[in-house]
Each structure stands twice: as structure tokens, then as C-alpha cells.
PDB file of C-alpha atoms in Angstrom:
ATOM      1  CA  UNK A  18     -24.217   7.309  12.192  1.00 38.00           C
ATOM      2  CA  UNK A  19     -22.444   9.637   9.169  1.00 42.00           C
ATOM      3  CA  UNK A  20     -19.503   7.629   9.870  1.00 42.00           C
ATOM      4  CA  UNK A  21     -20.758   4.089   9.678  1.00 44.00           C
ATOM      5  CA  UNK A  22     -20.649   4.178   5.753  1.00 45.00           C
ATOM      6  CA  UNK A  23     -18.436   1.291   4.449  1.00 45.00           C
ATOM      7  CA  UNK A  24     -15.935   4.019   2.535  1.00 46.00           C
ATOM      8  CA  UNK A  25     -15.183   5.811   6.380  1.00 46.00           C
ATOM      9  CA  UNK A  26     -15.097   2.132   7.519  1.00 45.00           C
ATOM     10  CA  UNK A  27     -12.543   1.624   5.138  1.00 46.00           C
ATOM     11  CA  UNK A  28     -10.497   4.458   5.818  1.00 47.00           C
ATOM     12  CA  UNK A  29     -10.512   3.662   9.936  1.00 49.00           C
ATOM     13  CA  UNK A  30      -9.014   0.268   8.659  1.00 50.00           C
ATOM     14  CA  UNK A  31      -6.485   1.883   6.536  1.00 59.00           C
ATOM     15  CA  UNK A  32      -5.479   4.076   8.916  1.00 70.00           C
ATOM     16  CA  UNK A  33      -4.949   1.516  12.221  1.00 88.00           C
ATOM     17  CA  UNK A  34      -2.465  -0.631  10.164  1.00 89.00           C
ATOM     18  CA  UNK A  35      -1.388  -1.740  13.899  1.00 91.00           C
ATOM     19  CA  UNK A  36      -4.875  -2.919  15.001  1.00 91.00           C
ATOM     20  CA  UNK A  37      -4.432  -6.271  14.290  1.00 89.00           C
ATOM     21  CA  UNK A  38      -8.182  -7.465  14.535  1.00 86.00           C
ATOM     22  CA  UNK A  39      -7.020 -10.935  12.482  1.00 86.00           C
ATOM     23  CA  UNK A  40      -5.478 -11.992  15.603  1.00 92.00           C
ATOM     24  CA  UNK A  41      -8.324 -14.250  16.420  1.00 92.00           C
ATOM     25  CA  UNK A  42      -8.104 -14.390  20.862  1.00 92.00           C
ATOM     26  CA  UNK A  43      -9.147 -18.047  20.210  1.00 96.00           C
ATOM     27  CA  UNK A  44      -5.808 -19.079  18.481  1.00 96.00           C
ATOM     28  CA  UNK A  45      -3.882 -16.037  19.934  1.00 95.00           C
ATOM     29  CA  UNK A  46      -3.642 -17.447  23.556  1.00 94.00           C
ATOM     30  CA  UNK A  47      -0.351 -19.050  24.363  1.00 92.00           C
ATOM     31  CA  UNK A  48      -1.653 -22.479  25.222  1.00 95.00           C
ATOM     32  CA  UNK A  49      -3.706 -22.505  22.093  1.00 97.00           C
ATOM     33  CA  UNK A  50      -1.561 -22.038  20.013  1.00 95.00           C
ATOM     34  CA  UNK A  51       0.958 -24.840  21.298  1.00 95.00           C
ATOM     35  CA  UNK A  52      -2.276 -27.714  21.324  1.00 97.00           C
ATOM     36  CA  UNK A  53      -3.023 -25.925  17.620  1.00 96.00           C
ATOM     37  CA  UNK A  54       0.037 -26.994  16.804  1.00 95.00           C
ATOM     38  CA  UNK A  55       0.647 -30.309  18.181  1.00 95.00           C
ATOM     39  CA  UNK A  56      -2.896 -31.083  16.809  1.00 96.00           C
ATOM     40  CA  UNK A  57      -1.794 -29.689  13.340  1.00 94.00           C
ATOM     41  CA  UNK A  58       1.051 -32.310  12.756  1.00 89.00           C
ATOM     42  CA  UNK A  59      -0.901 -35.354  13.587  1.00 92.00           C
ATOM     43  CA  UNK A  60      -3.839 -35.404  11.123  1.00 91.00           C
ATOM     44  CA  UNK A  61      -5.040 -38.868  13.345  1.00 93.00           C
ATOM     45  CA  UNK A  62      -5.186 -36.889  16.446  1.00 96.00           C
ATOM     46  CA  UNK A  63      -3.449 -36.715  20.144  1.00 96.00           C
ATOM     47  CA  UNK A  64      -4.048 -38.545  23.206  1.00 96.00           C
ATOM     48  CA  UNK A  65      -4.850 -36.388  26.041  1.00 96.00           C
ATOM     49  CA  UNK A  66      -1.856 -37.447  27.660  1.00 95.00           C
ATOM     50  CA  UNK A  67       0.396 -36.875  25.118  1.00 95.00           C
ATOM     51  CA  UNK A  68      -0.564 -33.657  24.245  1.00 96.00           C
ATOM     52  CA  UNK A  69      -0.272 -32.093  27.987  1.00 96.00           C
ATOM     53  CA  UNK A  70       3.106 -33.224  27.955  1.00 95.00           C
ATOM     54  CA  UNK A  71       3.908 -31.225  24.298  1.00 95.00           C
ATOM     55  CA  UNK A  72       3.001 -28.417  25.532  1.00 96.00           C
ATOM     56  CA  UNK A  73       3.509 -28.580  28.947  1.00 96.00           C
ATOM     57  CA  UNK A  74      -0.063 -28.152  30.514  1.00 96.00           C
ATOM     58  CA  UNK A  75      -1.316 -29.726  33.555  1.00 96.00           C
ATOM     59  CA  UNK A  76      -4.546 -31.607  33.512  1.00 95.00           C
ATOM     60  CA  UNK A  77      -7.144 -28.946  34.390  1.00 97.00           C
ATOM     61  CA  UNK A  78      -5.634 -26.149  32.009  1.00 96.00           C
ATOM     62  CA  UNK A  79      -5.380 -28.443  28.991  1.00 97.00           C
ATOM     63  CA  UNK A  80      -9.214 -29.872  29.817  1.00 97.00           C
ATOM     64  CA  UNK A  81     -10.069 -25.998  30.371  1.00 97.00           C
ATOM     65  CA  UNK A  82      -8.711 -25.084  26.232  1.00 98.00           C
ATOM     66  CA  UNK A  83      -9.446 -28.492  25.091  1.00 98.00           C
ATOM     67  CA  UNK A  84     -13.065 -27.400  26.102  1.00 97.00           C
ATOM     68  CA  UNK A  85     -13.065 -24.405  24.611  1.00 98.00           C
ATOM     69  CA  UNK A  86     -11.406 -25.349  20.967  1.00 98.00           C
ATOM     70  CA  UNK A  87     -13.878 -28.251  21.017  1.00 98.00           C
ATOM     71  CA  UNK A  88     -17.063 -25.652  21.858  1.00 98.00           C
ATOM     72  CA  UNK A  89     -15.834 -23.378  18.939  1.00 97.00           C
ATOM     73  CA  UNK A  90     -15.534 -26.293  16.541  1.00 98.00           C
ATOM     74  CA  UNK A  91     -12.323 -26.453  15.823  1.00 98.00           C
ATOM     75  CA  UNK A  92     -11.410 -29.469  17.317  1.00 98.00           C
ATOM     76  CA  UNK A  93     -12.954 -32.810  17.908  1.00 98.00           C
ATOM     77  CA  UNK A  94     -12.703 -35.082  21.056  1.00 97.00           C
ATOM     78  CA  UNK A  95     -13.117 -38.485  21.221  1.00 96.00           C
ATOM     79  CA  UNK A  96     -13.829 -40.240  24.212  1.00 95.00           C
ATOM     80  CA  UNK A  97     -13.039 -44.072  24.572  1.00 93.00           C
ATOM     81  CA  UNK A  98     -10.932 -47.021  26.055  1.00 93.00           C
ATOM     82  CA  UNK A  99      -7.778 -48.497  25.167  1.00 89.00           C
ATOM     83  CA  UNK A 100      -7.902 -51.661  27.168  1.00 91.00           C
ATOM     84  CA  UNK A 101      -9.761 -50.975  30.156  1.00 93.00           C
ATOM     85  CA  UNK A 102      -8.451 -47.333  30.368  1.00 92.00           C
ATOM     86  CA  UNK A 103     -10.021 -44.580  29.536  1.00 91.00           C
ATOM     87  CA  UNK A 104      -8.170 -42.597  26.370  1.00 94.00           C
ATOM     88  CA  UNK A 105      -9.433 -39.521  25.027  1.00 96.00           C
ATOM     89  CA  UNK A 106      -8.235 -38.557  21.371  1.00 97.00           C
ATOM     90  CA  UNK A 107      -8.278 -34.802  20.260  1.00 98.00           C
ATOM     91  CA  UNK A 108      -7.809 -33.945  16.751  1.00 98.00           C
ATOM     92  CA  UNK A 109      -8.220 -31.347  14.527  1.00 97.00           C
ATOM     93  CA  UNK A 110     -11.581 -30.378  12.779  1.00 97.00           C
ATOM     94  CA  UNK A 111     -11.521 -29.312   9.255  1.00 96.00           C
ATOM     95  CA  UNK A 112     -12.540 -26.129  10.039  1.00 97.00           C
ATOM     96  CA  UNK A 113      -9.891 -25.573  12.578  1.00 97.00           C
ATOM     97  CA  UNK A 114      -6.834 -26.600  10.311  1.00 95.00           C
ATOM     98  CA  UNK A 115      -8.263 -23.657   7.727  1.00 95.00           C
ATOM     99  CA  UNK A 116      -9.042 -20.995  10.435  1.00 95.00           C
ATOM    100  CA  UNK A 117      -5.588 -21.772  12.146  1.00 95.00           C
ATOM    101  CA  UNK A 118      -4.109 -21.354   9.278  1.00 93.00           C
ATOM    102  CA  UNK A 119      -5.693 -17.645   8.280  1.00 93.00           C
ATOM    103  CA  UNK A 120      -4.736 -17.140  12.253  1.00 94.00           C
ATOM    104  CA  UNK A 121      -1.139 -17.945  10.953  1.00 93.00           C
ATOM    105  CA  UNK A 122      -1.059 -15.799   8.124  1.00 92.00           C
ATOM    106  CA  UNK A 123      -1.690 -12.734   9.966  1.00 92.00           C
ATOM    107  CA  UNK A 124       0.715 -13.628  12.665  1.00 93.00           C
ATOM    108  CA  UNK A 125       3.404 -13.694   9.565  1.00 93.00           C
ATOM    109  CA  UNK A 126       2.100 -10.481   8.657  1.00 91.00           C
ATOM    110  CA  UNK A 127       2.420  -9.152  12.317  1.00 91.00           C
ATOM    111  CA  UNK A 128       5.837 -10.369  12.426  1.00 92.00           C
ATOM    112  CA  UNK A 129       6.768  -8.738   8.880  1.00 91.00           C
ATOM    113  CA  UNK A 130       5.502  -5.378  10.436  1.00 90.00           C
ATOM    114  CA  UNK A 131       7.483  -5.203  13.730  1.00 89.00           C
ATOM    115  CA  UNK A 132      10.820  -6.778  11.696  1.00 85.00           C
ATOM    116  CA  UNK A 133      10.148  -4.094   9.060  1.00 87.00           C
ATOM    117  CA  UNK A 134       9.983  -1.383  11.452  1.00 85.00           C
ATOM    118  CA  UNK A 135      12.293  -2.472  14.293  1.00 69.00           C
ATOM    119  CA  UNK A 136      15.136  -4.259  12.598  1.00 60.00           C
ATOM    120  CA  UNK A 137      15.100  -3.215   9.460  1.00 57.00           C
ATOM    121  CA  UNK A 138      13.797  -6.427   7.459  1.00 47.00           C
ATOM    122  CA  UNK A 139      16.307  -8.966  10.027  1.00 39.00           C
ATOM    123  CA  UNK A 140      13.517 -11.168  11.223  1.00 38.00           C
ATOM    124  CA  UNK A 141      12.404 -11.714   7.439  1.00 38.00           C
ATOM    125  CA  UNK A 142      16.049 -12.229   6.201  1.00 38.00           C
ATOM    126  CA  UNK A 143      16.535 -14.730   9.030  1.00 40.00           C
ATOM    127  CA  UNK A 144      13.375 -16.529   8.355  1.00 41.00           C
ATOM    128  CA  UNK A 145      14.807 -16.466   4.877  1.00 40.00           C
ATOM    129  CA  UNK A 146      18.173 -17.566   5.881  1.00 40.00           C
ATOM    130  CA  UNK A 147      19.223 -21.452   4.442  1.00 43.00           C
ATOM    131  CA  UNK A 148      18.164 -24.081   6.673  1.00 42.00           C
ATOM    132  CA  UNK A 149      17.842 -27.878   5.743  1.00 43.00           C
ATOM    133  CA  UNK A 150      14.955 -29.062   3.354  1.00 38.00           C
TER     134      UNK A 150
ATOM    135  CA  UNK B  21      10.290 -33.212  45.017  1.00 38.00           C
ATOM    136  CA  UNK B  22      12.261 -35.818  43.519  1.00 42.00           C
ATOM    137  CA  UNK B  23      11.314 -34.196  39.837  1.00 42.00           C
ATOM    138  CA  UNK B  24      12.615 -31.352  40.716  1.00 44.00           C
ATOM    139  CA  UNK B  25      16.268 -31.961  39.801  1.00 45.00           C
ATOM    140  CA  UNK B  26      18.243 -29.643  37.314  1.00 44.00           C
ATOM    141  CA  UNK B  27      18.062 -32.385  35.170  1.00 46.00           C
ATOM    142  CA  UNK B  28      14.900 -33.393  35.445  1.00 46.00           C
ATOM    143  CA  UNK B  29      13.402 -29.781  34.838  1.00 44.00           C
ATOM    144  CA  UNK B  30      15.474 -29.838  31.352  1.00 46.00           C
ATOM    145  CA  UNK B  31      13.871 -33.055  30.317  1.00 47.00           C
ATOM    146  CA  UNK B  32      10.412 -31.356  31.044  1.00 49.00           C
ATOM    147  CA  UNK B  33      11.403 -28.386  29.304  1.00 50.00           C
ATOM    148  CA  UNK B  34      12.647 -30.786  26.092  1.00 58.00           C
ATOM    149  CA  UNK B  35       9.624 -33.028  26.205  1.00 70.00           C
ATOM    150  CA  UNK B  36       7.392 -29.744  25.857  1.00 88.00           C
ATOM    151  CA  UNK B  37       8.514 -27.974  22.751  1.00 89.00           C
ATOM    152  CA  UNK B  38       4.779 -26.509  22.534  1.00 91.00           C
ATOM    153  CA  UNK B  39       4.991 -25.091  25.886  1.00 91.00           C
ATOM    154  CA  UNK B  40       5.911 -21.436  24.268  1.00 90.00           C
ATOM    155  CA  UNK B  41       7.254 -20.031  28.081  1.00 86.00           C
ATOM    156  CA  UNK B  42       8.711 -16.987  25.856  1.00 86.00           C
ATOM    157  CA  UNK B  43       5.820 -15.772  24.885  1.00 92.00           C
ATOM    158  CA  UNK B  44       5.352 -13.283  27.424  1.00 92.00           C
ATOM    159  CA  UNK B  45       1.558 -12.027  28.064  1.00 92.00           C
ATOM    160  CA  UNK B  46       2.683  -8.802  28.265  1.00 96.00           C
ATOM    161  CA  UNK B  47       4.000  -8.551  24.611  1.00 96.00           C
ATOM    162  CA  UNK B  48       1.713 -11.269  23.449  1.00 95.00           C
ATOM    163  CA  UNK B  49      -2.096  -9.588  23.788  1.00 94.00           C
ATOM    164  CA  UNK B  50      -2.633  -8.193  20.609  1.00 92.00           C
ATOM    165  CA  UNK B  51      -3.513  -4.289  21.251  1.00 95.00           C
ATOM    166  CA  UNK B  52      -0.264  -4.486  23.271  1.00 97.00           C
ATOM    167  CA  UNK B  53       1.662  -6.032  20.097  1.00 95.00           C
ATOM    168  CA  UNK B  54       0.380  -2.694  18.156  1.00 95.00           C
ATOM    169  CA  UNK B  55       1.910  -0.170  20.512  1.00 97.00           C
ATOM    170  CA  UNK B  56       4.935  -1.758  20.368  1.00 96.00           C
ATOM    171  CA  UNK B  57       5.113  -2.372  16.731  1.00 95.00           C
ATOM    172  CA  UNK B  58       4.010   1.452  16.601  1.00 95.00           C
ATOM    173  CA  UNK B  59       6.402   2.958  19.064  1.00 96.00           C
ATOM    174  CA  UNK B  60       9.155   0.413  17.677  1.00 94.00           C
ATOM    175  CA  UNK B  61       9.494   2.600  14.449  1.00 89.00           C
ATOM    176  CA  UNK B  62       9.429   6.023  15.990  1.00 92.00           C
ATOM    177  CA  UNK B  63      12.512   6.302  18.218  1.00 91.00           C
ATOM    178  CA  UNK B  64      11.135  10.332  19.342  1.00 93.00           C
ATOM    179  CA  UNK B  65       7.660   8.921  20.758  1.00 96.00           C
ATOM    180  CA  UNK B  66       3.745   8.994  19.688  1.00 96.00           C
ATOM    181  CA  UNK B  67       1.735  11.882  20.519  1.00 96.00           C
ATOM    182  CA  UNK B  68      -1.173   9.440  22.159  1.00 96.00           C
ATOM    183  CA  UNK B  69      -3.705  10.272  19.385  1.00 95.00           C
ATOM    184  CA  UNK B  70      -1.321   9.149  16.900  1.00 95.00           C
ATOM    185  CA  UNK B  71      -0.901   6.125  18.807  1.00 96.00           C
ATOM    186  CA  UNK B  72      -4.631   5.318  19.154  1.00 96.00           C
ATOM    187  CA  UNK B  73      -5.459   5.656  15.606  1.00 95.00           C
ATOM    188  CA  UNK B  74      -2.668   3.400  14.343  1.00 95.00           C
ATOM    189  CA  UNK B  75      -3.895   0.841  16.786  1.00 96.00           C
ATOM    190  CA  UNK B  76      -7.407   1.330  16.395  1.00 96.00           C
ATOM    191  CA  UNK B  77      -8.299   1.464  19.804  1.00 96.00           C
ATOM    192  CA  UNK B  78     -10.319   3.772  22.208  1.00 96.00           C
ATOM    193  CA  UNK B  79      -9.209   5.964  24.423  1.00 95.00           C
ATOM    194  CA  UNK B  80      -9.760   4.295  27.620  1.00 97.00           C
ATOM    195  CA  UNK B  81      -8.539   0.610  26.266  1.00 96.00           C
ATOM    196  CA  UNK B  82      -5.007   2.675  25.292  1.00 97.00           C
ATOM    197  CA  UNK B  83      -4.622   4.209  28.177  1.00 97.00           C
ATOM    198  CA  UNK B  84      -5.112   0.984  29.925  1.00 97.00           C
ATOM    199  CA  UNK B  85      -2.686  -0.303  28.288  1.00 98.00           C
ATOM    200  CA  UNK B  86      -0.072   2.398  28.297  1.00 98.00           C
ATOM    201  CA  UNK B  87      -0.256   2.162  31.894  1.00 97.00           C
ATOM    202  CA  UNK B  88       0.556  -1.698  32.128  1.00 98.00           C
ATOM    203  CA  UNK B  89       3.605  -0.865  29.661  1.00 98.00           C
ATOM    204  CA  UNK B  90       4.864   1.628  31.486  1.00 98.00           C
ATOM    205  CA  UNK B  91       4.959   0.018  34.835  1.00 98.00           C
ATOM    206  CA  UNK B  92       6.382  -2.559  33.309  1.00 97.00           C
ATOM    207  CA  UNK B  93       9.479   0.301  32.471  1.00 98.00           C
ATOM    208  CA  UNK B  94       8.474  -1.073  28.780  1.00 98.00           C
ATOM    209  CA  UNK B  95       7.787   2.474  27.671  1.00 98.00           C
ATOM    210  CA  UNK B  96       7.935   6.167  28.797  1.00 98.00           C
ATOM    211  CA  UNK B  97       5.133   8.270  29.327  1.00 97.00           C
ATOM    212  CA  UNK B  98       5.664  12.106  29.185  1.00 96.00           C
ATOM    213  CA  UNK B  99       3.200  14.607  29.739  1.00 95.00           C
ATOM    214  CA  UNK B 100       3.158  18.214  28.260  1.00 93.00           C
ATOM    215  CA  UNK B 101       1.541  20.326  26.598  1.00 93.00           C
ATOM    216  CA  UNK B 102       1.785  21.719  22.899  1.00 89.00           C
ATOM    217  CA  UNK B 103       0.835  24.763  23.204  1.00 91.00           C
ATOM    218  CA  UNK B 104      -1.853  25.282  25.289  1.00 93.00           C
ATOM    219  CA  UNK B 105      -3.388  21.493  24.577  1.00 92.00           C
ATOM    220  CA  UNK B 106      -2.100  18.928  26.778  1.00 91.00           C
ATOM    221  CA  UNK B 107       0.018  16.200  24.996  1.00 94.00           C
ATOM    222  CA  UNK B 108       0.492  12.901  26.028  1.00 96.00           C
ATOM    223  CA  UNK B 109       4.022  11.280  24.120  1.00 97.00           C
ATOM    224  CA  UNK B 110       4.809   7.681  24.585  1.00 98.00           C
ATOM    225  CA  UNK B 111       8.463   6.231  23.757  1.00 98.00           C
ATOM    226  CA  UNK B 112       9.753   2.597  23.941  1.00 97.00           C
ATOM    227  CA  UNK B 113      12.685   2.495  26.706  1.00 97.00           C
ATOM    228  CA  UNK B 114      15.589   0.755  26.031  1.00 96.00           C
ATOM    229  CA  UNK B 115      14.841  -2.156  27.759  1.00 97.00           C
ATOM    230  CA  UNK B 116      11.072  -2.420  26.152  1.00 97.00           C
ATOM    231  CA  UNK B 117      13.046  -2.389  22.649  1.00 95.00           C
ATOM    232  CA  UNK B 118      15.790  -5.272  23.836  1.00 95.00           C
ATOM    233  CA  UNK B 119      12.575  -7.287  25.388  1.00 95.00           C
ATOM    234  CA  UNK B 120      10.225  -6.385  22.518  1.00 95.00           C
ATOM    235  CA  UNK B 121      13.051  -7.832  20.402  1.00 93.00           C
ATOM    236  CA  UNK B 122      13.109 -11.044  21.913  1.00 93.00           C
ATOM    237  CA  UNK B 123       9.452 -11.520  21.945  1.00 94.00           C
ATOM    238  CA  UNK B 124       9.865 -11.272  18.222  1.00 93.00           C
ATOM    239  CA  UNK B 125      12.328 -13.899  18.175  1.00 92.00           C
ATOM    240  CA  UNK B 126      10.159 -16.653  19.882  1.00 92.00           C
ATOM    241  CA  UNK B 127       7.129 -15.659  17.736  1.00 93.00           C
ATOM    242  CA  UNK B 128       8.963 -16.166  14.705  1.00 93.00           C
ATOM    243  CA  UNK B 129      10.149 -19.783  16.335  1.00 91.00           C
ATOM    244  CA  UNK B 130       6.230 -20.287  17.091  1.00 91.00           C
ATOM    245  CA  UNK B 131       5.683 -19.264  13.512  1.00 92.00           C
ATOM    246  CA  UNK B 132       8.563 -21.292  11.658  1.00 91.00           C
ATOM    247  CA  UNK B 133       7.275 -24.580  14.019  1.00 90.00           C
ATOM    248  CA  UNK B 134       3.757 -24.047  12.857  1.00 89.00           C
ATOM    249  CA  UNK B 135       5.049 -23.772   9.164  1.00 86.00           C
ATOM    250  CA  UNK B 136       6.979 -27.277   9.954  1.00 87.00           C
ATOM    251  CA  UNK B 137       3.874 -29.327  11.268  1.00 85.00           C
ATOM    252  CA  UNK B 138       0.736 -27.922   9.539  1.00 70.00           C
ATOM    253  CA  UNK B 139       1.919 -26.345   5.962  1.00 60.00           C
ATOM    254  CA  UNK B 140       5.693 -28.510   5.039  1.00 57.00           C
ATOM    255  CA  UNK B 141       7.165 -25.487   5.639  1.00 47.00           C
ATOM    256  CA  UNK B 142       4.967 -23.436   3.180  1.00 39.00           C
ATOM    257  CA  UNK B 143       4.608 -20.435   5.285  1.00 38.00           C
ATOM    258  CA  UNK B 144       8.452 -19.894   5.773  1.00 38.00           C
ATOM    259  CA  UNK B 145       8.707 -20.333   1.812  1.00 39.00           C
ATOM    260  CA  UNK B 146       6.332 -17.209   1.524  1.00 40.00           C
ATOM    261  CA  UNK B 147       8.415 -15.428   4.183  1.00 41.00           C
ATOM    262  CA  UNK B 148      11.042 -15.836   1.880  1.00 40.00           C
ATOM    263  CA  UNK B 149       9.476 -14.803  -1.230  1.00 40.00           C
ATOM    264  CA  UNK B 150      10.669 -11.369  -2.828  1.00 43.00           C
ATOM    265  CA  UNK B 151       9.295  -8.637  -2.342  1.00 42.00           C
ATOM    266  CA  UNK B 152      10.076  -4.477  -2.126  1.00 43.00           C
ATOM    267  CA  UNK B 153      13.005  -3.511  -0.949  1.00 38.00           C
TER     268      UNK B 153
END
């Protein structure tokens, strides 16, 4: 209990600067994070279909995440018909373009950390490196 | 059987650029990611304590996952004792450093093809930004 006070919380934080609690498990899985993205480019959404084939899913895994972004609120499905087949849109919620974005800032940080102490700043001067506008 | 041409398998690969195959589960779960990043910069080893408190984790969820590293031949684990006290010291191998390495490299792809879609490219803009040498 003496060490529950918010200054010795602080100080735990400070001093785990590899804990990485930011790393939200929800964006952090692999799959995720490829339907995140796909979803983040197209603000009109993704048809089902289209989307296993981005990121190279089969049905029941892509149902199985689609599921679970949908549950958290961070996307939205839409279930309907184009022509007489069935078509089911996914998009991105509001909410899940801002939290996938914090998600993404503290992967950059991650990434800054392990360049900075492995390489010697090479990942950052690469992601700096010229590349077309 | 018929999709299973050379040829074939590179159009799958092509027509899934969210698939993220290099982002191997090992690296990828996040307490893992903090040993790494923490033995990364230390070339002699952590002392185990050391390690846990950078990473913020308990003692039973590190030694977990020391043991999947080092079956892995990711890292080293050598036990001894300073002085009369046991001591536990863990050291990246030098094929966990060449593998950590290019786990690095595909997150930073991940990262730069998230910029792209959802931000115009705003996060690698930051990357770039100065800062401390």
C-alpha cells in the first residue's frame, strides 16, 4: 500500500522506459494492424472481400478480428446486398482512426528506442532519408 | 493445387501488402520487444533484476519470457553467482541481434505504410524532425 502513491507510481514508470504499456494488444496484433491499415486509407470503408485479400487473411480469421475491432468500437460493419449478394462493408469508426493513431505514435517511439540503442540513430536517419513527395 | 505455382504464390504475396509475414510473434509481443530493446544496448548482458525493472515486468512473466528467447538461441542465459547471491545475466546472441535487426526493419515498413494511408505521411515527417544528437 506505501507504494501505491502516484509520486512511487511515477518513478516505476520512469524507471521501466522499456515497458511499453502504450502498445495497446488490440492494435498490436499482426492482423490488426494490417485491417487498421487498409481501413485507415479508405475513409468509405472495405468490402469484406477486399480486405481479406490486403492483408492476406482467410475468411474465418478476418471474421474472428473483424469481430473483435467491431466489439471494441473501433470499427463499424455494415451488412447489406449489392445485387442479390450479400456485401459487408467495414470501415473505420471515429474513435478507431484517433486511438490507432496514439497506437502509432508509440510504435514510432518504440522504434526510435531500439534504432537509438541498436544502430546508433540508422532506422531514424533512414526513415529520414529523401523519398518522393 | 493449381494456385500453388511460383508465380501464383508471388501474385498472392503482391496482392496482400497488409499481410505483415515479417512480423515475427516472437519479436512482435510487446514485453518481448523490451528485452530486446534492453539487451540490444548492453552488449555485456543484464543482471535479470536490471532487466525486469527496465521492462516493468514481474518476475515470473520475465522469466517466461527469457525462456522462449533463449530457446529460440535469441539470447544467452548465464547463471552465477556474485558473490554469494545468485545472478542471473542475459545477453543477445549474435543471431538474436541480426534477427532483432530485421524485425526492426519491417516495423518501420509497417510504420512508414501507416504514415502513407492514415496521416499523408505526417508521422514519417515527425520521424524526421530534429532533435538531440
Amino acid at each position: 500500500m506505501m507504494r501505491a502513491s502516484g509520486a512511487d507510481m511515477a518513478e516505476d514508470r520512469k524507471s521501466a522506459p522499456f515497458a511499453y504499456d502504450g502498445l495497446d494488444r488490440i492494435f498490436h496484433e499482426k492482423a490488426r494492424l494490417g485491417i487498421l491499415t487498409s481501413l485507415s486509407g479508405q475513409p468509405k470503408g472495405i468490402g469484406f472481400t477486399e480486405l481479406r485479400e490486403l492483408c492476406g487473411l482467410t475468411d474465418g480469421n478476418l471474421s474472428r478480428h473483424v469481430q473483435v475491432l467491431e466489439e471494441a468500437g473501433l470499427i463499424a460493419v455494415h451488412k447489406g446486398y449489392e445485387g442479390k449478394r450479400p456485401h459487408t462493408l467495414c470501415q473505420l469508426t471515429d474513435q478507431g482512426r484517433a486511438r490507432f493513431a496514439d497506437y502509432l505514435d508509440v510504435l514510432e517511439q518504440v522504434l526510435r528506442n531500439a534504432a537509438r540503442v541498436t544502430r546508433g540513430d540508422g532506422a531514424s536517419e533512414r526513415a529520414a532519408s529523401p523519398k518522393p513527395a
